[in-house]
Every structure is written in C-alpha cells, then in structure tokens.
PDB file of C-alpha atoms in Angstrom:
ATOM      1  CA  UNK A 241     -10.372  11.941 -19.676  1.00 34.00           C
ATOM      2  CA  UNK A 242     -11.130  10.813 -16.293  1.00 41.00           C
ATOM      3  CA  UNK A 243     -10.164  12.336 -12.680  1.00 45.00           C
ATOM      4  CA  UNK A 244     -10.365   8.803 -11.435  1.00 52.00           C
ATOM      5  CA  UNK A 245      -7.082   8.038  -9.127  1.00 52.00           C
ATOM      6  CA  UNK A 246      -6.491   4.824 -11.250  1.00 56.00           C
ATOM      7  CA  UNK A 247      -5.091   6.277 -14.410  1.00 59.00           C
ATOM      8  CA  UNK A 248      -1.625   7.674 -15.279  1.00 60.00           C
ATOM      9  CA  UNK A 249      -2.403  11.224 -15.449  1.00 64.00           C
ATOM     10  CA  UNK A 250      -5.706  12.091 -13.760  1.00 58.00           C
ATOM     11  CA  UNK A 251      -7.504  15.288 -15.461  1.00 60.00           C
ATOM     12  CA  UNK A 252      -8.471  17.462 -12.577  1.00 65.00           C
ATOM     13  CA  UNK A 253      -8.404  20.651 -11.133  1.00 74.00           C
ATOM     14  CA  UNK A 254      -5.663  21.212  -8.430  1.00 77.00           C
ATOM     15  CA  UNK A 255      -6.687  22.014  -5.038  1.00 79.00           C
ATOM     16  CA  UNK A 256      -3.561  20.974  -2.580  1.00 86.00           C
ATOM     17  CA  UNK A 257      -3.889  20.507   0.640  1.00 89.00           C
ATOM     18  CA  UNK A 258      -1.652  19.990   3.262  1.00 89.00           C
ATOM     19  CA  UNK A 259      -2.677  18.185   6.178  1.00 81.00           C
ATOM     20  CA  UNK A 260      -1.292  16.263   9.518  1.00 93.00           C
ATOM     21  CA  UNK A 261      -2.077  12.589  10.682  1.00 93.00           C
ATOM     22  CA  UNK A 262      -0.717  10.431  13.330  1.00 94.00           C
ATOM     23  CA  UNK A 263       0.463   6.874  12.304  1.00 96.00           C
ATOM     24  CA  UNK A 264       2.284   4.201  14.159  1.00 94.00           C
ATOM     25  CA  UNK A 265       2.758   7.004  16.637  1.00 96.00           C
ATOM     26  CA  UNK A 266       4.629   9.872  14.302  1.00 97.00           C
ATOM     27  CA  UNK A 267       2.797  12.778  13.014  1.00 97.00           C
ATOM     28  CA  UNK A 268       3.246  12.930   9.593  1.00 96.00           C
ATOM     29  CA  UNK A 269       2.258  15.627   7.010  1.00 95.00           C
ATOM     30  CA  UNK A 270       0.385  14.618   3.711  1.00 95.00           C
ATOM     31  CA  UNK A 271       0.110  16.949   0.896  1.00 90.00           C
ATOM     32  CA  UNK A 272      -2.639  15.843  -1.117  1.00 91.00           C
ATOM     33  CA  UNK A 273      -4.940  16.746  -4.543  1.00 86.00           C
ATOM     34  CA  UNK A 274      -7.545  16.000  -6.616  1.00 81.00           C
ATOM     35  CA  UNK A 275      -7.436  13.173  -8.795  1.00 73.00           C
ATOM     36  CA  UNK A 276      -5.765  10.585  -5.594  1.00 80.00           C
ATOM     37  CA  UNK A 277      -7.632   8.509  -2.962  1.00 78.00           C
ATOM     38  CA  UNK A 278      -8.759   9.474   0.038  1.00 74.00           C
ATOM     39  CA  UNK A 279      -7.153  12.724  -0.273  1.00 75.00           C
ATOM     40  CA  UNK A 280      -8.925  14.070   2.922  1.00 70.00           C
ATOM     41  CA  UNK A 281      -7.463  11.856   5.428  1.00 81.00           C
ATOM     42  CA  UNK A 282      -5.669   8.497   5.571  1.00 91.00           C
ATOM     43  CA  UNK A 283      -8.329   5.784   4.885  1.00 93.00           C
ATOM     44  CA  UNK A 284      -9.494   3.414   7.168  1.00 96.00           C
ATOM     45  CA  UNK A 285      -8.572   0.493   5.707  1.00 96.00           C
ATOM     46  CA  UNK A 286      -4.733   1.398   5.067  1.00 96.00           C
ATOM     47  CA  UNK A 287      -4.839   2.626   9.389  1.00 97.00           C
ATOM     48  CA  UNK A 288      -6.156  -0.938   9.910  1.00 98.00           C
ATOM     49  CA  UNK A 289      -3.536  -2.324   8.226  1.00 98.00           C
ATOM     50  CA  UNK A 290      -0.749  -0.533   9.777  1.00 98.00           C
ATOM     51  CA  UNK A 291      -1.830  -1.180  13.193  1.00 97.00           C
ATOM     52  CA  UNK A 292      -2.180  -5.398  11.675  1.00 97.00           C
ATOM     53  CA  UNK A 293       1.371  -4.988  10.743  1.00 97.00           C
ATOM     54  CA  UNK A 294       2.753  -3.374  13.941  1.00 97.00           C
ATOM     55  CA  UNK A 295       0.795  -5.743  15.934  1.00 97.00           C
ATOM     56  CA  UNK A 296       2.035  -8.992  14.082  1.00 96.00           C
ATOM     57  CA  UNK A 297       5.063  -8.126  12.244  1.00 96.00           C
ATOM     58  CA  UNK A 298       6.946  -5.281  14.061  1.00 96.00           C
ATOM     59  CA  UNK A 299      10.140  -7.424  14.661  1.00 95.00           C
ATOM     60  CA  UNK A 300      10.568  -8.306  10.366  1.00 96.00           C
ATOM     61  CA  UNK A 301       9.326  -5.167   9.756  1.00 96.00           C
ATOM     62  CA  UNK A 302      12.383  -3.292  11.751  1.00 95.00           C
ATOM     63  CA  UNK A 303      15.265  -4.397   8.558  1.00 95.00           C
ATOM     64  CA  UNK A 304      12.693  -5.256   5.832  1.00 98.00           C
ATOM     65  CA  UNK A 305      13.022  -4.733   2.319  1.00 98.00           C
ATOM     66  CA  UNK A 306       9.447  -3.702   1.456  1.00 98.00           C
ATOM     67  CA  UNK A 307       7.077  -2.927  -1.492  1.00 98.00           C
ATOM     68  CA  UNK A 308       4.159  -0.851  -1.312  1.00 98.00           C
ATOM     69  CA  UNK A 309       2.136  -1.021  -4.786  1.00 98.00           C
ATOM     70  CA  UNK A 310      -0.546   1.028  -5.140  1.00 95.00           C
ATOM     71  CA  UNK A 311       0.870   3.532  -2.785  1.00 95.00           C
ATOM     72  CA  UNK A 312      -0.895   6.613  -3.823  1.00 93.00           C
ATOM     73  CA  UNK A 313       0.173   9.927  -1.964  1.00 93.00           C
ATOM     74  CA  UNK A 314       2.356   7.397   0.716  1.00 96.00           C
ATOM     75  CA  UNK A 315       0.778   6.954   3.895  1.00 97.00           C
ATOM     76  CA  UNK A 316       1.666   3.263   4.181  1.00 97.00           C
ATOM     77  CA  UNK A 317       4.671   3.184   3.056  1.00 98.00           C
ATOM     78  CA  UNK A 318       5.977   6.590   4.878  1.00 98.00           C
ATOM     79  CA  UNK A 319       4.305   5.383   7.528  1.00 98.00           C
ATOM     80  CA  UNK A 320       6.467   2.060   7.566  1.00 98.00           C
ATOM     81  CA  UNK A 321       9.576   3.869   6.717  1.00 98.00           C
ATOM     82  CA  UNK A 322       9.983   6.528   9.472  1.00 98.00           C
ATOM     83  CA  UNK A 323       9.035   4.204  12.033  1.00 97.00           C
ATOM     84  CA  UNK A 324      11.341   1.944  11.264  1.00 97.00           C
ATOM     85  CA  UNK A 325      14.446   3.711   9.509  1.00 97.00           C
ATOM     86  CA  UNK A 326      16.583   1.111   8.990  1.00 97.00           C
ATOM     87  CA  UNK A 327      13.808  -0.744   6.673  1.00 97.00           C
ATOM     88  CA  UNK A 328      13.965   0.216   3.211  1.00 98.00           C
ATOM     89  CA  UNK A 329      10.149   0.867   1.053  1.00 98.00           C
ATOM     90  CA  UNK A 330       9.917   0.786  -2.478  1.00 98.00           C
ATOM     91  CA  UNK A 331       6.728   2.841  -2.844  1.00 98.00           C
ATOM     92  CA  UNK A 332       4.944   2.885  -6.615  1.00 97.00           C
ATOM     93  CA  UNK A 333       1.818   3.468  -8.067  1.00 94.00           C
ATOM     94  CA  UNK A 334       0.166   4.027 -11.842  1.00 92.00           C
ATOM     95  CA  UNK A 335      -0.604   6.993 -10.845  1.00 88.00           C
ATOM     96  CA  UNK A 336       2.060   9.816 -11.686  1.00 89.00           C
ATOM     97  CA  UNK A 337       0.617  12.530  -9.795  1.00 89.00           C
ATOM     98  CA  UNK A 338       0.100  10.537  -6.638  1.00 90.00           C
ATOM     99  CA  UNK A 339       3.498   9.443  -7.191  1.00 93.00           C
ATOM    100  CA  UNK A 340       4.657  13.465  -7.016  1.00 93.00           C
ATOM    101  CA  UNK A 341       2.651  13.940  -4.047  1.00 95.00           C
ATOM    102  CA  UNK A 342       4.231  10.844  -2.588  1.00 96.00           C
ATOM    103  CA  UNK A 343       7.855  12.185  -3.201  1.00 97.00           C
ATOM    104  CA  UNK A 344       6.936  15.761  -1.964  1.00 97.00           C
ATOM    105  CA  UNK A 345       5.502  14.075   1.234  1.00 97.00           C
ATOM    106  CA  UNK A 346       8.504  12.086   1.919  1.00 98.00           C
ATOM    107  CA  UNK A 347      10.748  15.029   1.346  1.00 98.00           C
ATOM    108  CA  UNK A 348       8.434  17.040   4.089  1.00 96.00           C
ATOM    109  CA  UNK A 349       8.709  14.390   6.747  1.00 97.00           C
ATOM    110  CA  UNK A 350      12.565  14.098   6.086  1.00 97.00           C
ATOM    111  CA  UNK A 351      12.081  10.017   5.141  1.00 98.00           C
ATOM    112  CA  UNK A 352      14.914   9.440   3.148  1.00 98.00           C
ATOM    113  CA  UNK A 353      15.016   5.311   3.152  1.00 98.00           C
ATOM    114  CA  UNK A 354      12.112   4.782   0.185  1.00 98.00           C
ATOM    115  CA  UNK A 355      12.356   4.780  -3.277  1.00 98.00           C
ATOM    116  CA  UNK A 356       9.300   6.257  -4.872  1.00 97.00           C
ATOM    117  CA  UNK A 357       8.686   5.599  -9.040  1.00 96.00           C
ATOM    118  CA  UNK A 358       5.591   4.628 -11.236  1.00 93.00           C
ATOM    119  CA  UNK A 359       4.677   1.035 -11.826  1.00 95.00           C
ATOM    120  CA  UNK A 360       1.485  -0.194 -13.519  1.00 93.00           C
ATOM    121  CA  UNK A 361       1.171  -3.323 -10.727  1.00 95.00           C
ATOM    122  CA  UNK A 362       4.969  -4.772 -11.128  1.00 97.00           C
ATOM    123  CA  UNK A 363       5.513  -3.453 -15.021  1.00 96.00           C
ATOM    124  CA  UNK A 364       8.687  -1.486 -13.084  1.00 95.00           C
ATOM    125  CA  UNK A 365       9.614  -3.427 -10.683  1.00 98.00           C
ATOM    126  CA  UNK A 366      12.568  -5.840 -10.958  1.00 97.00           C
ATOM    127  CA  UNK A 367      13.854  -6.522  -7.110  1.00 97.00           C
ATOM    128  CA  UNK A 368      12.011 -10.380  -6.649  1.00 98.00           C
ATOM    129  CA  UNK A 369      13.441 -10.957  -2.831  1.00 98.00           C
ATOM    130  CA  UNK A 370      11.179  -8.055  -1.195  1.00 98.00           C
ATOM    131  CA  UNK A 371      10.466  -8.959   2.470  1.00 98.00           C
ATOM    132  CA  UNK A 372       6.796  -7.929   2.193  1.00 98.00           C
ATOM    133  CA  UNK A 373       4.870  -6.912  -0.314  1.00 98.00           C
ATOM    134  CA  UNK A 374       1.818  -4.657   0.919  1.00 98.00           C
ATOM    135  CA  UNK A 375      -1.272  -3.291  -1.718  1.00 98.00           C
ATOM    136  CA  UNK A 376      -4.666  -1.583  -0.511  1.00 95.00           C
ATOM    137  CA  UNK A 377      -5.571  -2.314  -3.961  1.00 94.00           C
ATOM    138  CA  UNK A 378      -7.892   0.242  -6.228  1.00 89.00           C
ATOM    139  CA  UNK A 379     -11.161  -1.963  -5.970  1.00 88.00           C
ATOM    140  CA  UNK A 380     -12.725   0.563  -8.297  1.00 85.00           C
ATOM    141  CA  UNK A 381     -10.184  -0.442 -11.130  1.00 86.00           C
ATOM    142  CA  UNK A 382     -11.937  -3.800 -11.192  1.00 89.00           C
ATOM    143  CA  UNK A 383     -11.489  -7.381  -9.749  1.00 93.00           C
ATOM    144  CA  UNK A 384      -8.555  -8.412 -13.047  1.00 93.00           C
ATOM    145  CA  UNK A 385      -6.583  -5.536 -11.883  1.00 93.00           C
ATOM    146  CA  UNK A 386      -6.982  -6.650  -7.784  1.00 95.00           C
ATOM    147  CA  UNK A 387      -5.917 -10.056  -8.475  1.00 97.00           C
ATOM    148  CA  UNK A 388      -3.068  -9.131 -10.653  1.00 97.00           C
ATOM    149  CA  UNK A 389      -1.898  -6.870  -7.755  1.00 97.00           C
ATOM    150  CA  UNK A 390      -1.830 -10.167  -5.457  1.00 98.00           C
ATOM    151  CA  UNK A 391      -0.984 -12.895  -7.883  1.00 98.00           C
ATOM    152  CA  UNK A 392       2.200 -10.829  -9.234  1.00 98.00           C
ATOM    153  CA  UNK A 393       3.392 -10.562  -5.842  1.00 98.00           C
ATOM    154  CA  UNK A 394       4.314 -14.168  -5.563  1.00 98.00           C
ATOM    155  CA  UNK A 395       7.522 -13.823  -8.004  1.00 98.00           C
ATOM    156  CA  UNK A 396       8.712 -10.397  -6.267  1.00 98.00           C
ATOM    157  CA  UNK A 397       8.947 -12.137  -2.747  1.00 98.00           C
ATOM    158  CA  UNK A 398      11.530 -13.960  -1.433  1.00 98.00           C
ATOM    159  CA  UNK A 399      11.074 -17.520   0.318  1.00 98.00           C
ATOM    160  CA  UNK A 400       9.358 -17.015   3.157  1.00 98.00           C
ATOM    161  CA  UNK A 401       8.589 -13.456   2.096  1.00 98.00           C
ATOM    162  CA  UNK A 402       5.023 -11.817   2.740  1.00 98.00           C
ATOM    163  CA  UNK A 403       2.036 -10.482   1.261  1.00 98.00           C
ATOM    164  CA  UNK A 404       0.071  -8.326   3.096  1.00 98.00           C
ATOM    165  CA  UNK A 405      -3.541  -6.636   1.956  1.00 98.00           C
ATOM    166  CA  UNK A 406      -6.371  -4.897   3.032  1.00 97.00           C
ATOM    167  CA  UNK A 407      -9.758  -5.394   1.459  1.00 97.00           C
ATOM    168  CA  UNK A 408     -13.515  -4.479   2.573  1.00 95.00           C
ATOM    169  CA  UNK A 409     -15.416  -8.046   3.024  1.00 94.00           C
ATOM    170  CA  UNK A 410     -18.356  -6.379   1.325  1.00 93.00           C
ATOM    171  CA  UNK A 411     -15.601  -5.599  -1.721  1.00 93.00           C
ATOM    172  CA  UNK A 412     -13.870  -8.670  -2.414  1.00 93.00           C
ATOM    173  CA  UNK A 413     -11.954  -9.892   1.027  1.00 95.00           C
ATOM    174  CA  UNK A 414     -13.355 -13.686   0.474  1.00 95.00           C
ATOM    175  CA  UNK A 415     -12.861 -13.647  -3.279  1.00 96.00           C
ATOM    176  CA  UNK A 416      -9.182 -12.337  -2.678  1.00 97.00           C
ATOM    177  CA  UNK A 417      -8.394 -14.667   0.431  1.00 97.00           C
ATOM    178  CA  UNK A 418      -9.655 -17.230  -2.139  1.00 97.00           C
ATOM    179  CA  UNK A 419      -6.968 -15.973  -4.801  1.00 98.00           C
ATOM    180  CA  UNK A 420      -4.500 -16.028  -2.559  1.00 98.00           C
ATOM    181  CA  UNK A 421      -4.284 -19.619  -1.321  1.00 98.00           C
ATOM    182  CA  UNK A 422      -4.350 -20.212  -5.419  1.00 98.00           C
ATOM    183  CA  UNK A 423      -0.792 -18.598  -5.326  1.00 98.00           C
ATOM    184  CA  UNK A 424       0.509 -18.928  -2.353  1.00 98.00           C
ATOM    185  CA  UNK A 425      -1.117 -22.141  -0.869  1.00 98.00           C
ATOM    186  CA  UNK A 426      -1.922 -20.197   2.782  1.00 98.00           C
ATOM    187  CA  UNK A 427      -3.703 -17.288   3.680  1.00 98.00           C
ATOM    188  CA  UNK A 428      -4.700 -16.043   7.127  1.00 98.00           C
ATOM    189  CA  UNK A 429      -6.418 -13.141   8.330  1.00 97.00           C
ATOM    190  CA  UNK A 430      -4.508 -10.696  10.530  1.00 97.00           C
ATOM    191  CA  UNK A 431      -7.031  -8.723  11.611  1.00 97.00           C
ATOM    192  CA  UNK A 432     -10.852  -7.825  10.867  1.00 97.00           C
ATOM    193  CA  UNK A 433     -12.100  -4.038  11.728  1.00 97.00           C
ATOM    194  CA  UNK A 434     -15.837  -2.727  10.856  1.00 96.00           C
ATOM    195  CA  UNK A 435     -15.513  -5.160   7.556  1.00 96.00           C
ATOM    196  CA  UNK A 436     -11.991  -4.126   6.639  1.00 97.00           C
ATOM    197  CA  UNK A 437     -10.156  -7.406   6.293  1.00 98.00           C
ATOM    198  CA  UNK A 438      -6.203  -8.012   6.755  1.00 98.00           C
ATOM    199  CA  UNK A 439      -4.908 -11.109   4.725  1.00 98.00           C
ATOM    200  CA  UNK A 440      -1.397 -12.209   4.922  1.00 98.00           C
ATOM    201  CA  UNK A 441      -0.112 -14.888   2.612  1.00 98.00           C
ATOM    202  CA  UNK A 442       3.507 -16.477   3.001  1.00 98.00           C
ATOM    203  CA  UNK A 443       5.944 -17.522   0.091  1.00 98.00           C
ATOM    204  CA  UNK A 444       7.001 -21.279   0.949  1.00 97.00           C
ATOM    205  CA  UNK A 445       9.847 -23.114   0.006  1.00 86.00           C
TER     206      UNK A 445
END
C-alpha cells in the first residue's frame, strides 16, 4: 500500500490537525491528515485560483451550480460555497478519507449548500449542466489521469458552462492549455502567479 493522496484508501498513520485559513475573506477551519495534499496549509495554487475566480467570475459564481473534482479535504469548494451561499458545490474526490475530512470540515464551518461523495474523475457523477467545473488536478497521478480530469469535463457542463484549472507551467500548464482547446475549441489564461497558471475553457454552442 501507498500513503499517496491519489488512491482510495491511503495507508497512513493518523495525525489530525486542525487548523484556520482565510479565503475569499472568511476564516475557515480545515481539519486535515496524513495521506491528503497539502495537509499543512491551503496550497498555493488552489489560493491562486480562488482569487482568478473572484476576480473574473464573482457575478456567475453568486447562483452557480458547481463541481469541484479532485477536491481533497475542501478548501476550494468550501471556499466557493460559504462565500457565496446561494451557489450550490458538488465536491468529490477518489480519495475516501479526504472525502471524510471534507465532510467534517464543512460540518465545522456550518456550509450546508455542497454535496460531498467519492468519484474516481466523473465515474459518480451524473448532473451534465454544472455551471463550472473546477480541478487542481493530482499531477503526481500522471498526465492520462490530468487530461481525463479536463477532457471529461466537457459532457458535465452545460452550454456556455466553464472549466476552470490550475496547473504549475513547469508541470503541465502548456500541455493542458493545449488539451483543452482539443475539447473545448478556446482556452484563455485567467491569471499567472510565480508559475501557477489559471486556464478557463468555455462550452460553446
């Protein structure tokens, strides 16, 4: 067995933490483990992404139906969801104890509008007309797995719905940009931060 965060049941020794981080301007929680990613502090890449999406998207993002894959223990998503409360987030991840830590951490920060279940990429997911679908995908689970992640968004979005990902140039950003004007036919970058790049792609009629 593995304790690597991109496997169903990761073999590790607990060691919880609890821990508080601002994002989108609420202080939120996190309860975190062994065996999930970036389980010291929010990652970079997913604060560079929330601040792309509240920068560029705020007004869709307000009544959105949304779909965070690859959620891990929920800052994106939870994020998303108590700032904007009337938005509903579909959070999942392969990952079942991320996926407990993800519930747990919603519970704590009294987020009630997500829905929170395991899904290897879109295996469990049967809603197509999502608003946006966001990933920080698991790089380290290879590039087949990343651009499954973004081409299997296409049939989960709704016409003029959005994909929105975060990606390291130095880990894949112009190989996934690439992939994602294969399926979608556009991709733009958001925003770029110390390498971290944010691509959006838009489902056309």
């Amino acid at each position: 067995m593995t304790n690597y965060y991109y496997t169903e049941n990761p073999d590790v020794q607990h060691d919880e933490k609890t821990w508080s981080f601002t994002l989108l301007d609420h202080d939120l929680n996190f309860t975190t483990d062994n065996g999930v990613f970036s389980k010291s502090r929010v990652d970079f890449g997913s604060c560079v992404m929330l601040d792309a999406l509240a920068e560029n998207e705020a007004e869709l993002l307000a009544q959105a139906k949304i779909l965070d894959v690859g959620c891990g223990y929920g800052p994106i998503g939870l994020a998303l969801a108590k700032k904007w409360p009337a938005n509903h987030v579909d959070m999942v991840d392969v990952n079942n104890l991320a996926m407990d830590l993800a519930k747990k951490n919603a519970r704590n920060n009294g987020i009630s509008n997500v829905s929170i279940f395991p899904s290897n990429q879109y295996e469990g997911v049967t809603i197509t007309d999502y608003d946006f679908v966001l990933t920080n995908p698991p790089i380290r689970a290879g590039k087949p797995v990343v651009h499954g992640i973004l081409s299997g968004a296409y049939d989960h979005l709704k016409v003029g719905g959005r994909l929105v990902v975060v990606i390291q140039k130095k880990q894949g950003a112009p190989s996934a940009q690439k992939k994602m004007v294969e399926v979608f036919g556009n991709c733009q970058v958001l925003k770029k931060n110390k390498g971290y790049f944010i691509l959006e792609a838009v489902k056309e009629a």
